[in-house]
C-alpha positions as semicolon CSV with decimal commas, in nm:
position;residue;x (nm);y (nm);z (nm)
1;M;18,477;6,202;7,537
2;D;18,458;5,824;7,463
3;Y;18,696;5,587;7,320
4;F;18,637;5,343;7,019
5;N;18,837;5,055;6,867
6;V;18,799;5,136;6,489
7;S;18,877;4,858;6,239
8;I;19,027;4,997;5,919
9;M;19,128;4,824;5,589
10;Y;19,449;5,023;5,486
11;K;19,680;4,927;5,202
12;G;19,551;4,574;5,188
13;K;19,599;4,512;5,558
14;K;19,352;4,527;5,846
15;R;19,453;4,749;6,146
16;L;19,295;4,858;6,469
17;E;19,298;5,225;6,574
18;L;19,204;5,367;6,916
19;I;19,011;5,677;6,849
20;E;18,891;5,931;7,102
21;A;18,552;6,097;7,003
22;E;18,224;6,215;7,124
23;N;18,025;5,934;6,961
24;Q;18,057;5,643;6,719
25;K;17,986;5,864;6,411
26;S;18,250;6,112;6,508
27;A;18,500;5,822;6,559
28;I;18,436;5,698;6,213
29;V;18,477;6,053;6,059
30;K;18,819;6,097;6,248
31;A;18,938;5,756;6,135
32;K;18,849;5,850;5,771
33;N;19,038;6,173;5,806
34;K;19,338;5,995;5,950
35;F;19,343;5,728;5,680
36;P;19,187;5,894;5,367
37;S;19,258;5,606;5,145
38;G;19,147;5,343;5,400
39;I;18,811;5,184;5,448
40;V;18,648;5,189;5,794
41;L;18,493;4,849;5,874
42;K;18,340;4,913;6,218
43;A;18,385;5,119;6,537
44;I;18,330;4,950;6,875
45;P;18,309;5,139;7,204
46;T;18,590;5,046;7,450
47;S;18,729;5,168;7,777
48;P;18,987;5,428;7,787
49;P;19,355;5,336;7,817
50;V;19,509;5,294;8,159
51;E;19,731;5,598;8,120
52;V;19,423;5,813;8,040
53;V;19,242;5,679;8,342
54;I;19,540;5,750;8,569
55;S;19,588;6,093;8,415
56;N;19,214;6,188;8,463
57;L;19,222;6,056;8,825
58;T;19,531;6,257;8,901
59;A;19,379;6,569;8,758
60;K;19,067;6,517;8,960
61;L;19,263;6,464;9,277
62;K;19,468;6,784;9,212
63;K;19,142;6,974;9,156
64;S;18,983;6,829;9,470
65;F;19,268;6,923;9,696
66;K;19,359;7,248;9,522
67;K;19,410;7,526;9,764
68;S;19,123;7,770;9,757
69;V;19,189;8,137;9,719
70;N;19,265;8,308;10,048
71;I;18,949;8,503;10,150
72;N;19,142;8,786;10,307
73;D;19,339;8,845;9,991
74;K;19,022;8,828;9,784
75;I;18,850;9,087;10,006
76;A;19,151;9,312;9,992
77;T;19,169;9,301;9,606
78;I;18,790;9,360;9,581
79;R;18,823;9,669;9,813
80;Q;19,111;9,800;9,599
81;I;18,911;9,758;9,280
82;A;18,616;9,940;9,441
83;V;18,846;10,234;9,556
84;M;19,029;10,268;9,225
85;T;18,716;10,255;9,000
86;D;18,559;10,505;9,237
87;A;18,853;10,733;9,164
88;G;18,775;10,718;8,795
89;I;19,058;10,482;8,699
90;P;18,961;10,252;8,402
91;I;18,878;9,899;8,493
92;N;19,159;9,754;8,280
93;D;19,423;9,969;8,443
94;T;19,280;9,896;8,785
95;L;19,298;9,512;8,725
96;Q;19,655;9,546;8,604
97;D;19,750;9,743;8,912
98;V;19,571;9,500;9,148
99;A;19,744;9,195;8,984
100;M;20,078;9,367;9,010
101;N;20,042;9,448;9,387
102;T;19,882;9,137;9,523
103;H;20,102;8,871;9,677
104;N;19,852;8,595;9,612
105;V;19,987;8,397;9,308
106;Q;19,642;8,259;9,221
107;L;19,470;8,606;9,225
108;K;19,765;8,761;9,032
109;D;19,724;8,509;8,747
110;I;19,340;8,555;8,750
111;Y;19,350;8,932;8,741
112;Y;19,602;8,934;8,457
113;D;19,384;8,692;8,264
114;V;19,072;8,894;8,316
115;S;19,254;9,204;8,211
116;S;19,361;9,034;7,898
117;D;19,000;8,926;7,825
118;I;18,874;9,282;7,873
119;N;19,147;9,400;7,621
120;A;19,013;9,153;7,380
121;G;18,663;9,299;7,400
122;K;18,492;9,094;7,677
123;S;18,299;9,246;7,965
124;L;18,427;9,214;8,319
125;S;18,144;8,969;8,420
126;D;18,207;8,752;8,120
127;S;18,582;8,740;8,197
128;M;18,510;8,643;8,555
129;E;18,263;8,365;8,475
130;K;18,525;8,107;8,429
131;Y;18,652;8,179;8,774
132;G;18,325;8,126;8,946
133;N;18,469;7,855;9,173
134;E;18,741;8,103;9,298
135;F;18,516;8,411;9,338
136;G;18,178;8,254;9,409
137;H;17,829;8,316;9,266
138;V;17,773;8,628;9,469
139;S;18,089;8,797;9,317
140;I;17,969;8,734;8,969
141;A;17,616;8,857;9,052
142;M;17,753;9,179;9,210
143;T;17,980;9,234;8,903
144;K;17,680;9,208;8,670
145;L;17,492;9,450;8,887
146;G;17,781;9,689;8,878
147;E;17,794;9,673;8,496
148;R;17,414;9,716;8,473
149;T;17,402;10,025;8,693
150;G;17,741;10,166;8,587
151;N;17,856;10,164;8,952
152;I;18,125;9,886;8,985
153;S;18,255;10,073;9,286
154;G;17,937;10,060;9,482
155;S;17,875;9,696;9,395
156;Y;18,219;9,596;9,495
157;H;18,213;9,780;9,837
158;K;17,891;9,589;9,907
159;L;18,042;9,261;9,786
160;A;18,339;9,310;10,027
161;D;18,103;9,378;10,309
162;I;17,916;9,049;10,232
163;L;18,245;8,843;10,212
164;E;18,365;9,001;10,538
165;S;18,055;8,896;10,724
166;I;18,085;8,543;10,593
167;R;18,458;8,531;10,675
168;N;18,412;8,663;11,027
169;N;18,154;8,392;11,102
170;V;18,384;8,120;10,977
171;A;18,670;8,274;11,173
172;R;18,453;8,273;11,503
173;F;18,364;7,906;11,449
174;K;18,717;7,792;11,397
175;K;18,834;7,994;11,701
176;A;18,548;7,832;11,911
177;I;18,642;7,472;11,826
178;R;19,025;7,520;11,841
179;Y;19,038;7,461;12,218
180;P;18,823;7,135;12,209
181;L;19,026;7,003;11,916
182;I;19,354;7,070;12,076
183;T;19,240;6,905;12,401
184;L;19,103;6,590;12,227
185;T;19,417;6,562;12,014
186;A;19,640;6,589;12,319
187;M;19,440;6,319;12,497
188;A;19,460;6,089;12,189
189;I;19,837;6,139;12,169
190;A;19,873;6,071;12,544
191;F;19,656;5,752;12,514
192;V;19,876;5,624;12,221
193;V;20,187;5,688;12,418
194;L;20,068;5,514;12,720
195;I;19,963;5,216;12,499
196;M;20,301;5,197;12,329
197;V;20,514;5,265;12,641
198;V;20,333;5,169;12,955
199;V;20,124;4,871;12,860
200;P;20,419;4,656;12,719
201;K;20,591;4,678;13,067
202;F;20,285;4,531;13,236
203;K;20,228;4,287;12,945
204;E;20,532;4,093;13,078
205;I;20,371;4,068;13,410
206;F;20,019;3,975;13,283
207;D;20,182;3,692;13,064
208;K;20,279;3,516;13,385
209;F;19,912;3,506;13,508
210;K;19,753;3,166;13,483
211;T;19,404;3,299;13,503
212;D;19,189;3,482;13,241
213;L;19,258;3,861;13,224
214;P;18,968;4,101;13,270
215;I;18,804;4,240;12,953
216;P;18,951;4,596;12,992
217;T;19,303;4,443;13,002
218;K;19,235;4,225;12,695
219;I;19,122;4,539;12,507
220;L;19,437;4,726;12,604
221;L;19,659;4,433;12,504
222;S;19,472;4,399;12,174
223;I;19,518;4,771;12,100
224;E;19,887;4,744;12,196
225;Y;19,931;4,441;11,965
226;V;19,773;4,625;11,669
227;F;19,972;4,934;11,726
228;S;20,301;4,755;11,771
229;N;20,262;4,524;11,471
230;Y;20,047;4,718;11,235
231;G;20,088;5,086;11,353
232;V;20,216;5,200;11,007
233;V;19,931;5,021;10,829
234;V;19,674;5,175;11,074
235;L;19,822;5,528;11,010
236;V;19,820;5,475;10,625
237;V;19,460;5,344;10,633
238;L;19,348;5,634;10,861
239;I;19,512;5,904;10,627
240;T;19,389;5,723;10,313
241;S;19,035;5,707;10,455
242;I;19,035;6,082;10,536
243;Y;19,152;6,183;10,190
244;A;18,912;5,931;10,026
245;L;18,628;6,087;10,231
246;I;18,727;6,443;10,127
247;Y;18,762;6,331;9,760
248;F;18,423;6,155;9,733
249;Y;18,251;6,439;9,933
250;K;18,378;6,684;9,669
251;N;18,328;6,471;9,363
252;N;18,041;6,242;9,425
253;K;17,701;6,417;9,452
254;E;17,515;6,109;9,600
255;F;17,792;6,067;9,867
256;K;17,796;6,433;9,959
257;Y;17,410;6,435;9,985
258;K;17,414;6,141;10,226
259;I;17,687;6,298;10,442
260;D;17,511;6,639;10,441
261;K;17,183;6,467;10,547
262;I;17,358;6,293;10,838
263;L;17,522;6,618;10,947
264;I;17,193;6,816;10,981
265;H;17,004;6,528;11,136
266;K;16,843;6,619;11,478
267;R;17,041;6,341;11,645
268;F;17,375;6,487;11,531
269;Y;17,424;6,684;11,846
270;L;17,516;7,059;11,813
271;I;17,672;7,021;11,469
272;N;17,334;7,023;11,299
273;R;17,245;7,349;11,459
274;V;17,584;7,513;11,379
275;I;17,540;7,403;11,010
276;F;17,184;7,509;10,976
277;L;17,219;7,855;11,140
278;S;17,542;7,948;10,952
279;T;17,389;7,831;10,622
280;M;17,064;8,019;10,675
281;H;17,249;8,331;10,792
282;K;17,470;8,329;10,475
283;Y;17,167;8,263;10,257
284;T;16,953;8,540;10,391
285;L;17,244;8,774;10,404
286;V;17,327;8,742;10,041
287;F;16,965;8,739;9,934
288;G;16,889;9,047;10,143
289;E;17,189;9,237;10,009
290;L;17,116;9,150;9,645
291;V;16,750;9,266;9,680
292;R;16,862;9,582;9,845
293;S;17,113;9,639;9,571
294;G;16,831;9,632;9,312
295;I;16,868;9,273;9,174
296;P;16,536;9,112;9,082
297;V;16,408;8,867;9,351
298;S;16,414;8,558;9,131
299;E;16,785;8,626;9,028
300;A;16,880;8,712;9,383
301;L;16,729;8,380;9,504
302;Q;16,926;8,189;9,237
303;T;17,243;8,363;9,338
304;A;17,190;8,316;9,719
305;V;17,115;7,948;9,686
306;G;17,441;7,908;9,502
307;M;17,615;8,011;9,824
308;V;17,460;7,716;10,024
309;D;17,708;7,430;10,072
310;N;17,483;7,162;10,232
311;S;17,310;6,966;9,967
312;V;16,994;6,884;10,157
313;I;16,926;7,253;10,261
314;K;17,017;7,363;9,911
315;E;16,771;7,116;9,757
316;Q;16,486;7,264;9,980
317;L;16,584;7,623;9,902
318;E;16,599;7,559;9,533
319;R;16,224;7,484;9,537
320;V;16,159;7,845;9,636
321;N;16,217;7,978;9,288
322;A;16,017;7,693;9,128
323;N;15,725;7,778;9,358
324;I;15,742;8,151;9,279
325;E;15,726;8,067;8,914
326;R;15,407;7,867;8,975
327;G;15,246;8,178;9,128
328;M;15,324;8,164;9,502
329;N;15,443;8,469;9,684
330;L;15,785;8,477;9,860
331;T;15,645;8,397;10,207
332;E;15,446;8,099;10,081
333;A;15,747;7,964;9,889
334;F;15,969;7,999;10,203
335;E;15,700;7,821;10,414
336;Q;15,696;7,525;10,183
337;T;16,070;7,455;10,254
338;G;16,000;7,404;10,627
339;L;16,320;7,586;10,713
340;F;16,174;7,916;10,840
341;E;16,021;7,958;11,177
342;N;15,666;8,112;11,176
343;M;15,792;8,445;11,337
344;L;16,040;8,492;11,049
345;L;15,768;8,407;10,787
346;Q;15,545;8,679;10,937
347;M;15,822;8,923;10,913
348;I;15,896;8,843;10,543
349;K;15,510;8,864;10,481
350;A;15,502;9,209;10,635
351;G;15,800;9,317;10,435
352;E;15,638;9,200;10,112
353;A;15,309;9,377;10,192
354;S;15,473;9,705;10,292
355;G;15,741;9,712;10,016
356;Q;16,015;9,687;10,264
357;L;16,135;9,331;10,193
358;D;16,501;9,423;10,202
359;A;16,466;9,576;10,556
360;M;16,274;9,259;10,690
361;L;16,532;9,035;10,525
362;G;16,798;9,232;10,720
363;K;16,617;9,149;11,048
364;V;16,588;8,786;10,954
365;T;16,956;8,779;10,888
366;T;17,031;8,945;11,225
367;Y;16,810;8,688;11,397
368;Y;17,007;8,393;11,247
369;D;17,336;8,577;11,327
370;M;17,231;8,614;11,690
371;Q;17,143;8,245;11,706
372;F;17,476;8,148;11,548
373;Q;17,671;8,370;11,778
374;D;17,502;8,233;12,086
375;I;17,604;7,875;11,994
376;I;17,959;7,981;11,903
377;D;18,003;8,185;12,228
378;N;17,880;7,886;12,437
379;L;18,034;7,609;12,219
380;S;18,290;7,509;12,483
381;T;18,014;7,479;12,732
382;Y;17,805;7,256;12,505
383;I;18,111;7,039;12,404
384;E;18,244;6,998;12,753
385;P;18,017;6,713;12,854
386;I;18,120;6,523;12,546
387;M;18,494;6,592;12,614
388;M;18,459;6,482;12,974
389;F;18,283;6,168;12,881
390;F;18,557;6,091;12,621
391;I;18,848;6,168;12,864
392;A;18,681;5,969;13,141
393;G;18,638;5,676;12,915
394;L;19,009;5,662;12,820
395;V;19,123;5,713;13,183
396;L;18,878;5,442;13,309
397;L;18,991;5,196;13,038
398;M;19,356;5,250;13,122
399;A;19,298;5,235;13,498
400;L;19,087;4,921;13,487
401;G;19,302;4,750;13,228
402;I;19,615;4,793;13,434
403;F;19,501;4,771;13,791
404;M;19,230;4,504;13,780
405;P;19,492;4,223;13,714
406;M;19,719;4,378;13,985
407;W;19,429;4,346;14,230
408;D;19,373;3,984;14,124
409;L;19,746;3,915;14,186
410;G;19,728;4,082;14,529
411;K;19,438;3,858;14,620
412;A;19,633;3,553;14,489
413;V;19,937;3,641;14,704
414;K;19,713;3,688;15,016
415;G;19,553;3,354;14,944
């Protein structure tokens, strides 16, 4: 919606009204409806009021940092729906029972709302469409499949399996990086404590020196000065920068694309492989399971690409459907992306030729899973050189910054 300053001649007086409307014509119509006896002179586009801008920004911030639905609770409710519908319980009663028993407030509200929509005559998939962000593309696709085949139970059991596989990989990655993050955080805290507590004591001694201090010492003293005088400002700037980065990453497509491109660049050590393998595993897993479940290839591709988070990889995979519509087979379309190794392309080609595409996609998924697990299992080994370099740099800076002037002082005393 846009805003317009509408000039109106009303009861012999000219007045200016701020009207919110889709376009200039709609603004004039709204103004005439508001002042039936008035004469609309002109409608000029204008910027929205400050309070509206603030309100919209606040709403966007809340949406950006809104807590996502807990994956474990989501899987548990999906399993419950699958079991209850398999037992012949009507879907409406099932959703009411699931909403009543779940402890997750978000899911409770969602299932009650979906149940109300079904009572009003909507289908389950149509009711869940508005909660696509909470459930994801694959959940909507499997719901539609269940409705199409009349087997909601089977579709939801398969959906739970897919979500569990994705959840387990995320959990393994978080577990693998927990130790390195704790170690680096501890070192950072120790460094700050040393800067704030130890360096000031030596500063009094260094101030008595009549000679120039070594560069490491100047660096330490500069850091100590910034922390002592602008520590709160540094902390606020750091926190604000992190939140701003998250906000723009979630809300600005161009910014997200640039960050995603950096993250998968070959020079971005290790992270690029983790992101690529986890993304391709999730993509082929969803695609393969949807094909196995009987969903058409084009629809399965569209749903699977919706699961991809990295904008650059997603852009390349979105070309697959377009190329298939131009007459390419699946193998040729995958080859055009440049994301698949030749061995995997040969497997997919063999699957297409033999009519066993779902089985070959399963093997491709297993391959990506093995590669991903290998990196996760050896993540500490890969990260260790970086950690050692970082720790050695901090220790060296502290040692040289403190002891080099002391050595100079000792030489001066001997002299």
